[in-house]
XYZ file of C-alpha atoms in Angstrom:
135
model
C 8.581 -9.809 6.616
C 6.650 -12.270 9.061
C 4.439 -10.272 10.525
C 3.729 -7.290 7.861
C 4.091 -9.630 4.284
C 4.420 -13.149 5.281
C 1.106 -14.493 6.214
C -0.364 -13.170 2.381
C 0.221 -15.767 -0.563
C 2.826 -14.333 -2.894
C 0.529 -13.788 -6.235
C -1.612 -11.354 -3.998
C 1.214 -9.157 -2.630
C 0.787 -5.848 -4.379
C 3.010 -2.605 -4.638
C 0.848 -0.625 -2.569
C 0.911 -3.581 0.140
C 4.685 -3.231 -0.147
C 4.363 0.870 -0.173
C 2.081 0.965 2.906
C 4.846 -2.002 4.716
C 7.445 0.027 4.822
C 5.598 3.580 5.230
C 4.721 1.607 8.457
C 8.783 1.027 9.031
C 10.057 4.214 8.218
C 8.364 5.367 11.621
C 9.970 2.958 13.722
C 13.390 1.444 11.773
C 16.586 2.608 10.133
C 16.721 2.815 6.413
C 19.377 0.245 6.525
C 17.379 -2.086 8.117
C 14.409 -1.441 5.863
C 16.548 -2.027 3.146
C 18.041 -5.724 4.824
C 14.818 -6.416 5.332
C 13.451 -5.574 1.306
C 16.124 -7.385 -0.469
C 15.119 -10.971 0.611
C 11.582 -9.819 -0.382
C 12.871 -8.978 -4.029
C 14.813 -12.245 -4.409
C 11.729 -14.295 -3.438
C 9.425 -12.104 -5.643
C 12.331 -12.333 -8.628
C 11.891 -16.203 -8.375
C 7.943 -16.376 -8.552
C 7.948 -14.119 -11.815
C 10.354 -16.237 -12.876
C 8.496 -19.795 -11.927
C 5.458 -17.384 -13.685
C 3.610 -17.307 -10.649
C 3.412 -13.334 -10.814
C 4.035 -11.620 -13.708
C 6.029 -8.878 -12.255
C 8.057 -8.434 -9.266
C 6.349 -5.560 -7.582
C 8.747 -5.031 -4.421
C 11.372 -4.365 -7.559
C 11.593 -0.470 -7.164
C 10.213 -0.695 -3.727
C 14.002 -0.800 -2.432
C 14.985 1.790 -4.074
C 12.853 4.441 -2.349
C 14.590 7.724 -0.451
C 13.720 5.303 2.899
C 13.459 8.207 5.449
C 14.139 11.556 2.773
C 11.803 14.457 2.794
C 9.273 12.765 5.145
C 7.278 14.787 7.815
C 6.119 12.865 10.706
C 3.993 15.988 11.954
C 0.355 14.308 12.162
C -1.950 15.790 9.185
C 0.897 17.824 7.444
C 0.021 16.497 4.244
C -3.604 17.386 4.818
C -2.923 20.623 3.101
C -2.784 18.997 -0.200
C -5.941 17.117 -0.241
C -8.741 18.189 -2.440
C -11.366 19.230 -0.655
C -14.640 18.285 -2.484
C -15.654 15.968 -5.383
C -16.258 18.855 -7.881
C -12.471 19.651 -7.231
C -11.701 16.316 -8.038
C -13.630 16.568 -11.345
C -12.404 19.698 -12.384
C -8.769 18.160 -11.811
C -9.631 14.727 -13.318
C -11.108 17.004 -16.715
C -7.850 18.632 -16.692
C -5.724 15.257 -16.693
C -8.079 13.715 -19.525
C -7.292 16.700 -22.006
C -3.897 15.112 -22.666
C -5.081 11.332 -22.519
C -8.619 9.766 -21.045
C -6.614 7.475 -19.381
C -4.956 10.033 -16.965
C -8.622 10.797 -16.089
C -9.666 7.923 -15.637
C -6.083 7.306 -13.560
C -6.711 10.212 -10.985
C -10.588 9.166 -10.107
C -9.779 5.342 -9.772
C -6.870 6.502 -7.570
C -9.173 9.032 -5.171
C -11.928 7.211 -5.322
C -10.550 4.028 -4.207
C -8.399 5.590 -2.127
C -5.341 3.819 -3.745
C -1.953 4.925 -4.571
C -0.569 5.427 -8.436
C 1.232 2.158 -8.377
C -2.232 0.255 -6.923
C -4.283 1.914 -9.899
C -1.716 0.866 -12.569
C -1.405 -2.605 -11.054
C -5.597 -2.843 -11.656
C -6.545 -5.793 -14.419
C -9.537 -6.574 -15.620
C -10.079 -9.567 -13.475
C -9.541 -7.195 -10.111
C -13.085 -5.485 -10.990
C -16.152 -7.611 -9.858
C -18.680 -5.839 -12.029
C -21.602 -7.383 -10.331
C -21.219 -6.388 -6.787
C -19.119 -3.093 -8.549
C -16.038 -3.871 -5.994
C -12.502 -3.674 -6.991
């Protein structure tokens, strides 16, 4: 955890910090090992929600991931899925807010920002600096 995790302060360590972590293991350890090396991470995280330091542990469901399933390592193969313009993304945002604004508002924060689902639904009010309009 030293070198990927350690060196951040436990009340900033996000999912998508954990997400992009072990993305960044898959490519070079076994599952097994990327589980080993979650589980401490959960325990630790368990006791700051508990000592209300955080108020969830966000490296909960992290360990249960398919470490290694369905994942192509062939460089830009999920290109294919990416929308290619902004008026795309609007059309598809449009779509999402006829069953609830919010799922709108979900799929721009998440392109926009270039976040992942579990970054966007982390997002508080306190994470938006309105002023200098930087999340």
């Amino acid at each position: 955890m030293l070198p990927a995790l350690g060196h951040i302060r436990v009340a900033k360590i996000t999912a998508g910090m954990i997400d992009r972590t072990i993305d960044a293991w898959e490519a070079e350890h076994s599952a097994s090992t990327i589980k080993n090396s979650i589980a401490p991470l959960v325990r630790v995280l368990d006791e700051a929600v508990r000592d209300d330091i955080i108020s969830i542990n966000p490296a909960k469901h992290r360990a249960r991931r398919n470490l290694g399933k369905h994942v192509t390592h062939t460089t830009g193969a999920l290109r294919q899925y990416a929308l290619p313009d902004l008026s795309t993304l609007q059309k598809l945002a449009t779509a999402c807010g006829k069953v609830h604004q919010s799922y709108s508002d979900h799929v721009m924060l998440a392109a926009l920002l270039a976040a992942r689902g579990s970054e966007v639904a982390g997002l508080r009010a306190g994470d938006v600096d309105w002023d200098n309009r930087i999340v």
